[in-house]
Short mmCIF file of C-alpha atoms in Angstrom, two decimals:
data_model
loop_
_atom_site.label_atom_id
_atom_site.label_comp_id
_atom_site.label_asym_id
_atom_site.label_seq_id
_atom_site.Cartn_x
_atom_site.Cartn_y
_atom_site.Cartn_z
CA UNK A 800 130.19 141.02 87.34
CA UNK A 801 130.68 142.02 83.70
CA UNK A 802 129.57 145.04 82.56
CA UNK A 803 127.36 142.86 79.84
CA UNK A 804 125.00 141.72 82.78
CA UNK A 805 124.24 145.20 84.28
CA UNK A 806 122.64 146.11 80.80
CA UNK A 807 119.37 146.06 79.30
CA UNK A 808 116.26 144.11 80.23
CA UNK A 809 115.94 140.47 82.04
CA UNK A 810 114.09 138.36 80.65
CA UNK A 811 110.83 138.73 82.85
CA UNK A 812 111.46 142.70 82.10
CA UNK A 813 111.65 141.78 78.40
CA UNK A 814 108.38 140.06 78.07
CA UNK A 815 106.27 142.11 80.47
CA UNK A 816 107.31 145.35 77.95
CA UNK A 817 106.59 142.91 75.35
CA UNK A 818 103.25 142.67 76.74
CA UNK A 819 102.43 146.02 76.65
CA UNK A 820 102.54 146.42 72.95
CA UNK A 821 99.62 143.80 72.64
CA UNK A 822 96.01 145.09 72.03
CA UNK A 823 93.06 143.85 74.27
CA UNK A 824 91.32 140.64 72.68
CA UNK A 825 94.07 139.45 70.90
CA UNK A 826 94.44 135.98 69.57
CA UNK A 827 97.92 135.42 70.38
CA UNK A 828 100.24 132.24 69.85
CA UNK A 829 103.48 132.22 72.08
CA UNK A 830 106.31 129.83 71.09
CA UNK A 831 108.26 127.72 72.83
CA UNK A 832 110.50 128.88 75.41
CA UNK A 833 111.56 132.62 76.40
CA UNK A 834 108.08 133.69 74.48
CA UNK A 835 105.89 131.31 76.88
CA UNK A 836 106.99 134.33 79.54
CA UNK A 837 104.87 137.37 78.15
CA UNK A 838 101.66 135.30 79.57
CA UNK A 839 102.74 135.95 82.86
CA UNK A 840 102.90 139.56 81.92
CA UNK A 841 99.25 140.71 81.30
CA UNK A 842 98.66 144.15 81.79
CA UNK A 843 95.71 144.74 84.02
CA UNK A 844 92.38 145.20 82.34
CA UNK A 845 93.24 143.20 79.13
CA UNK A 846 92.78 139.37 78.10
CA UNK A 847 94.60 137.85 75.55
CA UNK A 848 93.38 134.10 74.19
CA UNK A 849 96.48 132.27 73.50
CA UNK A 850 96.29 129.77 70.80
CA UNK A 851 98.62 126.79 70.54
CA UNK A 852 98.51 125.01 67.42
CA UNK A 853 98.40 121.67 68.46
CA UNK A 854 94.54 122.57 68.52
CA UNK A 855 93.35 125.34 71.57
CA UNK A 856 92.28 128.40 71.81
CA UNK A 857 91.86 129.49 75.03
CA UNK A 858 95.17 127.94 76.78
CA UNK A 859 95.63 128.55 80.56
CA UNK A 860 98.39 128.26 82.51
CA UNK A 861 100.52 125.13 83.44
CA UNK A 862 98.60 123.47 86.50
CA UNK A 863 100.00 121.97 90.19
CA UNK A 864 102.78 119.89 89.39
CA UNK A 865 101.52 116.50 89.11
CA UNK A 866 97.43 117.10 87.71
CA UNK A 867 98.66 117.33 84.20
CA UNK A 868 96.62 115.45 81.73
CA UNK A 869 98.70 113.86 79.64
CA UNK A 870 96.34 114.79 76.67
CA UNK A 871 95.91 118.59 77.31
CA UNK A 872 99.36 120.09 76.26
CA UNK A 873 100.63 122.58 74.89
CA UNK A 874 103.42 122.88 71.18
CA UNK A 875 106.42 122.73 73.88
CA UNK A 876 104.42 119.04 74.99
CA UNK A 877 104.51 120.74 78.29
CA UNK A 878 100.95 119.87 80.44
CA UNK A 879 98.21 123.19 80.54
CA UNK A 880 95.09 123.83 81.26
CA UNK A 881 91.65 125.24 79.33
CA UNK A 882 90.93 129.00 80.15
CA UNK A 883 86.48 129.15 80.06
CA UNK A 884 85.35 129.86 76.53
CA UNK A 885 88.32 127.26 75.07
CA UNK A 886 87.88 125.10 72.13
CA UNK A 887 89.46 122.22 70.98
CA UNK A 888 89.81 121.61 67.01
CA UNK A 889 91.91 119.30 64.66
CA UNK A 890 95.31 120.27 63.30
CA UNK A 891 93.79 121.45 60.01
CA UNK A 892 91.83 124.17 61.69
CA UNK A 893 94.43 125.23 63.58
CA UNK A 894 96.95 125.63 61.00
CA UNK A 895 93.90 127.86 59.05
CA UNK A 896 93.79 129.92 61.84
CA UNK A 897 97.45 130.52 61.86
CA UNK A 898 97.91 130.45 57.25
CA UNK A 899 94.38 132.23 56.96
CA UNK A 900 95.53 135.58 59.01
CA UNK A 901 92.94 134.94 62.08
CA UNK A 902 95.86 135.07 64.52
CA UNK A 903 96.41 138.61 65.55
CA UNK A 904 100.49 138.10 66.38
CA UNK A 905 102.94 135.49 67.14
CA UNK A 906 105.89 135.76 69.22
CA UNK A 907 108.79 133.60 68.27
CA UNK A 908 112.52 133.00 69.38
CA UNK A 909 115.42 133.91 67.12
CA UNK A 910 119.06 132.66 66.05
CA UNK A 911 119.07 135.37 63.49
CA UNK A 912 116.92 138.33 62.46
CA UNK A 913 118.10 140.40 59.37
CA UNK A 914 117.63 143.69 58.40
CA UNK A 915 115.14 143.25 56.28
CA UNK A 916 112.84 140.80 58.62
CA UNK A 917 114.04 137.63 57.35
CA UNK A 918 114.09 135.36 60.25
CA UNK A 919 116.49 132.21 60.94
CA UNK A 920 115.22 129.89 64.26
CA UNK A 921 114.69 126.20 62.90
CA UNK A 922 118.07 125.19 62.17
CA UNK A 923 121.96 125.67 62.12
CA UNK A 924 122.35 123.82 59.13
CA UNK A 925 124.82 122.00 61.14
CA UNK A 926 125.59 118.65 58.46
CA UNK A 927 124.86 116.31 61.98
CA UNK A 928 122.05 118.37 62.88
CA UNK A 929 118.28 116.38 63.37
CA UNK A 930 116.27 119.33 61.03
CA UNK A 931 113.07 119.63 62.82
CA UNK A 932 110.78 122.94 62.02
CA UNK A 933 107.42 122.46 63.68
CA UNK A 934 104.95 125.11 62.93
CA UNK A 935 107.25 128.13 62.66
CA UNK A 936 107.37 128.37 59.03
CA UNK A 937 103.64 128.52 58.97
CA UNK A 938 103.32 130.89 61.79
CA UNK A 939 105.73 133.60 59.89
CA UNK A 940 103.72 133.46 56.80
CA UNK A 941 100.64 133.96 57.89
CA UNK A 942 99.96 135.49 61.67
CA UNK A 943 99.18 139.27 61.25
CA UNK A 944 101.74 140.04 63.21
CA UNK A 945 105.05 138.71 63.81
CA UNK A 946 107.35 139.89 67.35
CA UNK A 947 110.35 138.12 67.99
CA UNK A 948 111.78 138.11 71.31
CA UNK A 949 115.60 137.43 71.78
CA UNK A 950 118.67 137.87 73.86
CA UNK A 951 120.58 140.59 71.36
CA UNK A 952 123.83 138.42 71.28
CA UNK A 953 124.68 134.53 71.10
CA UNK A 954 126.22 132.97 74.21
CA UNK A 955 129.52 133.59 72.47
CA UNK A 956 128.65 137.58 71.93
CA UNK A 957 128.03 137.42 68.35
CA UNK A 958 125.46 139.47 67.25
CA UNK A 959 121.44 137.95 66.18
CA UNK A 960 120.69 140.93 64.01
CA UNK A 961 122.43 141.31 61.20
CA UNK A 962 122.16 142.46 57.50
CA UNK A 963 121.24 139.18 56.03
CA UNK A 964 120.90 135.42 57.82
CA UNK A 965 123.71 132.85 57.72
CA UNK A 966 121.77 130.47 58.74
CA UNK A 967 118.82 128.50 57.17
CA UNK A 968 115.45 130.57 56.89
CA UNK A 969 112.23 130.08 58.58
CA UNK A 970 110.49 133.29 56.33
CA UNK A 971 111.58 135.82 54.51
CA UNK A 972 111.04 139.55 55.35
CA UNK A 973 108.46 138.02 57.83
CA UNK A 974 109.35 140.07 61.08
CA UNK A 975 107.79 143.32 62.42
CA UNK A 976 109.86 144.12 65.74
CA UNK A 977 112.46 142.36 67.77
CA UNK A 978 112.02 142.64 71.81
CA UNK A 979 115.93 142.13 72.89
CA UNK A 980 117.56 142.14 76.33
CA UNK A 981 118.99 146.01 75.11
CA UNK A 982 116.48 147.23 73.17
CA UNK A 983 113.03 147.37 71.37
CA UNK A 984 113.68 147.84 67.41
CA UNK A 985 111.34 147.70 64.35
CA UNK A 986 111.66 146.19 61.01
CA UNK A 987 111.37 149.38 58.77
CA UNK A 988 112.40 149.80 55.14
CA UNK A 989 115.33 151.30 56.13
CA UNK A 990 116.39 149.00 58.63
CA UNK A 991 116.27 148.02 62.46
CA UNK A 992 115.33 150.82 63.97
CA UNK A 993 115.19 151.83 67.43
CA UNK A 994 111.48 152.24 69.42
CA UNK A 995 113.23 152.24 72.69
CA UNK A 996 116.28 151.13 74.22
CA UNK A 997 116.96 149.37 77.52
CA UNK A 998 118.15 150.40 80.75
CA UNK A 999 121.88 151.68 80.57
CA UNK A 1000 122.29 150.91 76.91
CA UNK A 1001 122.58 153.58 74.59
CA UNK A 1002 122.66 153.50 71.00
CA UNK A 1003 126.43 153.33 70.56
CA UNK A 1004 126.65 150.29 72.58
CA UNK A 1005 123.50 148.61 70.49
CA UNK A 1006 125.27 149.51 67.55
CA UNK A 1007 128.22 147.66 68.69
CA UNK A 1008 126.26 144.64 69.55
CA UNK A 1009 124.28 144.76 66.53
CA UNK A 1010 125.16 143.19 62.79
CA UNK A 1011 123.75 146.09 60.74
CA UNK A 1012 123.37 149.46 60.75
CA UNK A 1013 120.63 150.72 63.46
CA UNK A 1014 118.72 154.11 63.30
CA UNK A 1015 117.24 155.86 66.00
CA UNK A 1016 114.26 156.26 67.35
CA UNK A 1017 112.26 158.94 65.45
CA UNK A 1018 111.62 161.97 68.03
CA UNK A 1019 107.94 162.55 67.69
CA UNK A 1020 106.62 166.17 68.62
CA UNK A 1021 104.31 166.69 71.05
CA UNK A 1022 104.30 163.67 72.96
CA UNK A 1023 102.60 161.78 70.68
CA UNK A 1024 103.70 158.60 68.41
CA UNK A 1025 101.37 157.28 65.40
CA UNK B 357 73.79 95.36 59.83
CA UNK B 358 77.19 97.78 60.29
CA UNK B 359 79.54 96.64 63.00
CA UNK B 360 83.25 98.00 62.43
CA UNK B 361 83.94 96.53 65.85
CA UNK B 362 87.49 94.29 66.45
CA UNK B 363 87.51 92.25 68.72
CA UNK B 364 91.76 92.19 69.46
CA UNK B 365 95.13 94.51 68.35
CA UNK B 366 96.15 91.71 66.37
CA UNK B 367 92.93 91.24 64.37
CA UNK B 368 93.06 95.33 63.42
CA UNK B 369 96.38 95.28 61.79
CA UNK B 370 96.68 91.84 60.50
CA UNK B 371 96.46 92.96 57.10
CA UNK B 372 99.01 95.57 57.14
CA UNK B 373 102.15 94.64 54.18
CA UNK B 374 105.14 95.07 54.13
CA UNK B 375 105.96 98.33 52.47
CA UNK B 376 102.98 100.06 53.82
CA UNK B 377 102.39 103.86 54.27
CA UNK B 378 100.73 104.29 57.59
CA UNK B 379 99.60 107.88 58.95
CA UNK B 380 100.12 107.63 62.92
CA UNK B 381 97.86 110.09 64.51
CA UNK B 382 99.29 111.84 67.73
CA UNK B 383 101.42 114.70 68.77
CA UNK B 384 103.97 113.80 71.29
CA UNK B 385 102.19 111.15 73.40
CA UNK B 386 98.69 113.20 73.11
CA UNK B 387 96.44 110.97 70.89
CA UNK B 388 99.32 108.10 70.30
CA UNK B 389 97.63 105.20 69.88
CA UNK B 390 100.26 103.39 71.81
CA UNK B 391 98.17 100.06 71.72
CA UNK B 392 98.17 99.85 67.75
CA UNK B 393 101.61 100.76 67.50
CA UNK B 394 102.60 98.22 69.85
CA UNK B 395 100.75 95.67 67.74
CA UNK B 396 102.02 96.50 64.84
CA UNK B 397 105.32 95.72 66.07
CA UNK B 398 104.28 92.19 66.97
CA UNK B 399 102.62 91.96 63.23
CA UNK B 400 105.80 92.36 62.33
CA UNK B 401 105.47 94.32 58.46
CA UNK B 402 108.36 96.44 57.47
CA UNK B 403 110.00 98.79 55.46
CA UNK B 404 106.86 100.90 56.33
CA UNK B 405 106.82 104.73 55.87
CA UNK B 406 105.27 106.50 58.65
CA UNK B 407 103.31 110.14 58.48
CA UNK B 408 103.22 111.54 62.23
CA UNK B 409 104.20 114.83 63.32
CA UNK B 410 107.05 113.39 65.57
CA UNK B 411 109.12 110.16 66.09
CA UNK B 412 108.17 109.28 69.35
CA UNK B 413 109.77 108.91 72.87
CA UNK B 414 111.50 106.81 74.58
CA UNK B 415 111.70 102.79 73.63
CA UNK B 416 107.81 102.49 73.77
CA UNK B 417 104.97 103.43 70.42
CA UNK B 418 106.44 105.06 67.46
CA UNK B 419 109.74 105.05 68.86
CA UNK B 420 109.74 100.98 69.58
CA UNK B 421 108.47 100.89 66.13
CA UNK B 422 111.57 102.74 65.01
CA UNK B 423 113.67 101.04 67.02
CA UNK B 424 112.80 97.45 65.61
CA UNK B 425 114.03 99.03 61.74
CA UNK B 426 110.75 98.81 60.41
CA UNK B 427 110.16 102.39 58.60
CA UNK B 428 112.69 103.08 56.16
CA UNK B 429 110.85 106.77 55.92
CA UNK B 430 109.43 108.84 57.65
CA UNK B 431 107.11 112.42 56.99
CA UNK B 432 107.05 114.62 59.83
CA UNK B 433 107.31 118.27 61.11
CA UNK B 434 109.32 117.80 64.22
CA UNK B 435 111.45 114.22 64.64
CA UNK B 436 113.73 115.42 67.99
CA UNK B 437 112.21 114.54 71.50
CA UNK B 438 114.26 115.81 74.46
CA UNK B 439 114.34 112.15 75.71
CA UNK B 440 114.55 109.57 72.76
CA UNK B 441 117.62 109.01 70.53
CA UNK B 442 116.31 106.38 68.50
CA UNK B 443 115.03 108.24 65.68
CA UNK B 444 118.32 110.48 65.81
CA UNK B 445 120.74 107.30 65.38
CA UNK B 446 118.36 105.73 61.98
CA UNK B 447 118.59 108.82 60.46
CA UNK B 448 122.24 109.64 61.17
CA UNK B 449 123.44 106.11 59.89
CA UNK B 450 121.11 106.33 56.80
CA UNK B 451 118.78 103.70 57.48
CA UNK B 452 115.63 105.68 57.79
CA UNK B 453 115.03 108.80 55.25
CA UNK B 454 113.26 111.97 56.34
CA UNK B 455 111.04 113.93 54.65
CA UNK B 456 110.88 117.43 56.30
CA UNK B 457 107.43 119.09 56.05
CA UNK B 458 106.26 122.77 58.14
CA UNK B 459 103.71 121.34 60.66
CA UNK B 460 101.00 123.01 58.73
CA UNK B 461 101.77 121.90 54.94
CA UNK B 462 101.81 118.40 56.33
CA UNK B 463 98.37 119.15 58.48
CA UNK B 464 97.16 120.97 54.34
CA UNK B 465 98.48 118.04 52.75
CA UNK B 466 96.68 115.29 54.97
CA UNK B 467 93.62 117.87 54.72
CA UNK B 468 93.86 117.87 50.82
CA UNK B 469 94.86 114.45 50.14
CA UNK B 470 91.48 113.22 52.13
CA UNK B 471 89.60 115.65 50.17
CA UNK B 472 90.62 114.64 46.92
CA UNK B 473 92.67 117.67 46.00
CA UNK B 474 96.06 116.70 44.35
CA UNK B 475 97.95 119.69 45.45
CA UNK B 476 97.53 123.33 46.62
CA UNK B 477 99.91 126.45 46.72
CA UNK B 478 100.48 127.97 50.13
CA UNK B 479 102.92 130.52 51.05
CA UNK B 480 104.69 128.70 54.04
CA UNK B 481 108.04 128.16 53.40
CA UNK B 482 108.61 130.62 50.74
CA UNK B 483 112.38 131.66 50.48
CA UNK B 484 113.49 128.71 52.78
CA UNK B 485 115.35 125.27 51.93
CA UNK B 486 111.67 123.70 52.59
CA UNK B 487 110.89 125.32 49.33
CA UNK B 488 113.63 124.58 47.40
CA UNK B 489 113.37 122.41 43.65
CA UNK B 490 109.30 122.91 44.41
CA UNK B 491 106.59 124.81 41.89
CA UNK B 492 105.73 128.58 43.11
CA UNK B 493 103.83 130.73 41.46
CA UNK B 494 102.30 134.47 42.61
CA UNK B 495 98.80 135.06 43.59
CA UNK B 496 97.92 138.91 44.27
CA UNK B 497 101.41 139.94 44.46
CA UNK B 498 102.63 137.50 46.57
CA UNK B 499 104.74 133.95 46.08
CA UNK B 500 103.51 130.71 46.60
CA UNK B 501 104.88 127.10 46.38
CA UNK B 502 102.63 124.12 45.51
CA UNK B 503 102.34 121.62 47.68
CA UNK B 504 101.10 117.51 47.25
CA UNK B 505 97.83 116.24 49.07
CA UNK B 506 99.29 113.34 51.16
CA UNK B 507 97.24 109.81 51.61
CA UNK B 508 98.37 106.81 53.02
CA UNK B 509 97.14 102.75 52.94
CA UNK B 510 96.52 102.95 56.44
CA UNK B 511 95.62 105.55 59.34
CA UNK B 512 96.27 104.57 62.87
CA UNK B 513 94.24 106.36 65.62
CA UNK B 514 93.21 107.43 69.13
CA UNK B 515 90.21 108.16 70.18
CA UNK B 516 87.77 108.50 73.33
CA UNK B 517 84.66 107.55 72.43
CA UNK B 518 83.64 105.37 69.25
CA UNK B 519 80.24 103.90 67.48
CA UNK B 520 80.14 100.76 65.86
CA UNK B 521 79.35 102.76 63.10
CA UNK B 522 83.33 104.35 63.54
CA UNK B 523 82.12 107.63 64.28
CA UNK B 524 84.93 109.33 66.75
CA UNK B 525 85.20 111.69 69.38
CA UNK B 526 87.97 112.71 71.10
CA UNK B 527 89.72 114.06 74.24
CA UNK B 528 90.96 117.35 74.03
CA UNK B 529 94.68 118.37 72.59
CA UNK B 530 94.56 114.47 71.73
CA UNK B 531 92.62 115.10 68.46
CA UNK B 532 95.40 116.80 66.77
CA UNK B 533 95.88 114.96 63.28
CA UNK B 534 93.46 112.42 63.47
CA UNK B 535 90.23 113.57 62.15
CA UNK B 536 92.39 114.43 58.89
CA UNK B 537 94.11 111.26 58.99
CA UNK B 538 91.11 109.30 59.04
CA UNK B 539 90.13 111.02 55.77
CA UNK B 540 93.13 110.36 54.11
CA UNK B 541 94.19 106.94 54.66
CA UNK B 542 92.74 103.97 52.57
CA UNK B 543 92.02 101.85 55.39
CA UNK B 544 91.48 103.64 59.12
CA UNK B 545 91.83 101.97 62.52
CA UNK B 546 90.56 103.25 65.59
CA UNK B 547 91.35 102.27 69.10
CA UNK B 548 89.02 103.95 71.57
CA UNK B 549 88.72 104.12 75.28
CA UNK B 550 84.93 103.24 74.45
CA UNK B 551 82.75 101.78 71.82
CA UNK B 552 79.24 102.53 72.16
CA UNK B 553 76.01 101.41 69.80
CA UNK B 554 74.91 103.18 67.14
CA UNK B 555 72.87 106.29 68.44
CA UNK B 556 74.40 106.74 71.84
CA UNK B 557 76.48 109.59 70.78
CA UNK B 558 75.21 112.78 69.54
CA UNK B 559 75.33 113.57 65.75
CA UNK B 560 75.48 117.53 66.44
CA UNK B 561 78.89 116.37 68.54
CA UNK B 562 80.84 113.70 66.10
CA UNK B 563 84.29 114.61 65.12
CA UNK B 564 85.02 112.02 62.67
CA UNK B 565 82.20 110.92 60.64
CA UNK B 566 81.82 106.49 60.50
CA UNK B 567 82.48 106.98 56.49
CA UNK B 568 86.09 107.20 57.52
CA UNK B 569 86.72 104.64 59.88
CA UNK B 570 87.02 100.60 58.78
CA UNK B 571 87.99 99.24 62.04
CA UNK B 572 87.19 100.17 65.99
CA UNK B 573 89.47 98.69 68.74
CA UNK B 574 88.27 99.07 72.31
CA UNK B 575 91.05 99.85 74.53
CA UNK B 576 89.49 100.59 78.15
CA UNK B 577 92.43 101.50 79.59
CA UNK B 578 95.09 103.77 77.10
CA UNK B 579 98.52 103.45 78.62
CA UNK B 580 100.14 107.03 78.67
CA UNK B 581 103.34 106.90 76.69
CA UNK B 582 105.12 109.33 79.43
CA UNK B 583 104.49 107.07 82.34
CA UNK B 584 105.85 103.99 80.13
CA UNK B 585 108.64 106.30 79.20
CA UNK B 586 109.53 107.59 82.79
CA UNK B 587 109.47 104.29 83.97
CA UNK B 588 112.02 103.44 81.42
CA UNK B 589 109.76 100.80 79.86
CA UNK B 590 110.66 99.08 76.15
CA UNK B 591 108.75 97.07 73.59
CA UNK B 592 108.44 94.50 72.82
#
């Protein structure tokens, strides 16, 4: 086993710390893939409403393999279910939810995050490529909050954050912390820097696995952080 | 006496030109009205440009449509399914042209375009390609781009429950785009699992007001585009 694997958060780890950082009550929309994870995550004594903007508030979790309705689904198309207190509206509702700032965070997945919170995650730019953005565009410019949640590397090792995005744009200077496999990190005006870091890593190694410069975490006297 | 009732497929799309814009209601198979799609295809009109978030799956609805080289363009959010290469191999050898649009400018522009608003400014896609060539202007400090209101000739849609009167409910994440769609389209057709007289549904509960629906199909018995799709079905 490589040294790579032994570092940092899984995935489950990644979204239940993920978790933590969201407030009681939230209205929270997850995106498609390694995000749809922090709803298994809930800390105990809090409810989040998850919103999916193909028109629910109030989403459940996926039910028995087989009692899908084919006409309650989620933005992945994958079958769910309606928590009690759900509501169904059109597309132009939900999209005012998400433009008009009523949606307290959304969690999205990353190719690229930049020093400055630009985010890349619709497209390679790839001159074969089908372009296909779905909602994120409108998500990033308009939840309160933006978290995106991402394994710190490509398959190939290169780094995801990095001082400016190669790749097409979804929003610019949209994102407000990145949840990685080594290491919580916020968006500041100076740059990624570090909340906390993952198990084993420390903040050589992030450095090393990270495309721009990344400061670390301010040391807060008295055991208390603002 | 008002009675927007059809009484076949064929009859509800008749009309339909060549060189039509049609707004397809739907996202992935929820609120596809498969059975209007399908019939369009046996209508026969072409080099129609089609406003739906997606491109369909499989060889069956939007897909089949697709498949038979009837839309030349097509204005959507998200055209890649996991399971249909149709849409994928018209685009790639030129025949059908996209026009890419964030899932909620196309919702806005549907939205606008039905309310008689020619164009709005929103911030989505601000700094990206999507905003690229396009108007912006700030508002309180911040950029915005403008954006068209979108209507089309026609509007196909799903819904549960219909009036002769074309007032429309509908079945949960099926509703998606179709209440705008209905308000946006010149002429909108309905296909609904029921159509009841006037008065048996509740006003306090309509979705989609009669004012924007021509025509009402009743189809009892919806097919679900997965099951057609898993059980590798084509159309025609």
């Amino acid at each position: 086993m490589s040294q790579a694997t032994t570092l940092g958060w899984t995935r489950e780890q990644m979204a239940r710390r993920l978790a933590q950082d969201i407030a009681d009550g939230s209205y929270v929309n997850l995106g498609i893939g390694i995000p749809e994870l922090v709803a298994r995550f809930v800390p105990e004594g809090r409810t989040f409403i998850y919103h999916t903007e193909n028109g629910l508030l109030g989403m459940g979790p996926s039910p028995e393999e087989g009692a899908g309705d084919p006409e309650l689904i989620n933005a992945g198309k994958r079958h769910v279910t309606a928590n009690a207190g759900a509501a169904y509206f059109h597309h132009a509702d939900s999209f005012a939810m998400i433009r008009g700032g009523h949606l307290d965070l959304s969690v999205l997945g990353a190719m690229q995050v930049s020093a400055t919170g630009d985010l890349a995650n619709w497209s390679t730019g790839a001159p074969d490529a089908i372009p296909a953005v779905g909602g994120a565009m409108d998500l990033v410019a308009g939840v309160k909050q933006v978290f995106v949640m991402t394994q710190h590397c490509t398959k190939t090792g290169d780094p995801k954050l990095v001082e400016a995005c190669t790749y097409p744009l979804t929003g610019r200077g949209v994102v407000d912390r990145v949840y990685s496999d080594l290491a919580v990190l916020d968006v500041t005006p100076g740059g990624f820097r570090v909340v906390e870091l993952g198990p084993g890593v420390d903040l050589p190694t992030l450095q090393e696995r990270t495309g721009a410069p990344v400061l670390p975490a301010e040391v807060h006297h008295g055991g208390t952080s603002s | 006496m008002i009675d927007k009732r059809a009484a076949s497929a064929a009859e509800v799309v008749a009309d339909i030109p060549d060189g039509s814009s049609i707004m397809v209601g739907g996202f992935g198979e929820a609120g596809s009205p498969v059975e209007l799609i399908h019939a369009l295809i046996d209508q026969g009109a072409s080099n129609l440009t089609i406003i739906s978030n997606n491109t369909g799956s499989g060889e069956v609805g939007l897909a089949a449509l697709l498949k038979e080289r009837r839309v030349t363009k097509v204005i959507c959010s998200f055209p890649k399914t996991l399971n249909s290469t149709v849409f994928p191999e018209l685009y790639r050898e030129g025949f059908t042209e996209l026009e890419l649009v964030p899932q909620g400018t196309l919702a806005e522009r549907i939205r606008a375009g039905g309310a008689g608003v020619p164009a709005f400014f929103t911030p989505t896609a601000v700094g990206t390609p999507l905003a690229e060539g396009k108007e912006s202007r700030e508002f309180h400090g911040r950029e915005y781009v403008l954006e068209h209101g979108l209507t089309a000739d026609y509007a196909l849609i799903k819904g549960a429950t219909a009036d002769t009167h074309g007032n429309v409910l509908y079945n949960k994440t099926a509703r998606n785009f179709a209440p705008i769609m209905a308000t946006a389209a010149d002429v909108t057709i309905v296909q609904a699992a029921r159509v009841l007289e006037p008065g048996a549904i509740d006003p306090e509960t309509i979705v989609t007001p009669g004012i924007f629906v021509d025509r009402v199909l009743e189809v009892a018995d919806p097919v679900h585009e997965s099951r057609l799709v898993a059980e590798g079905a084509s159309y025609p």
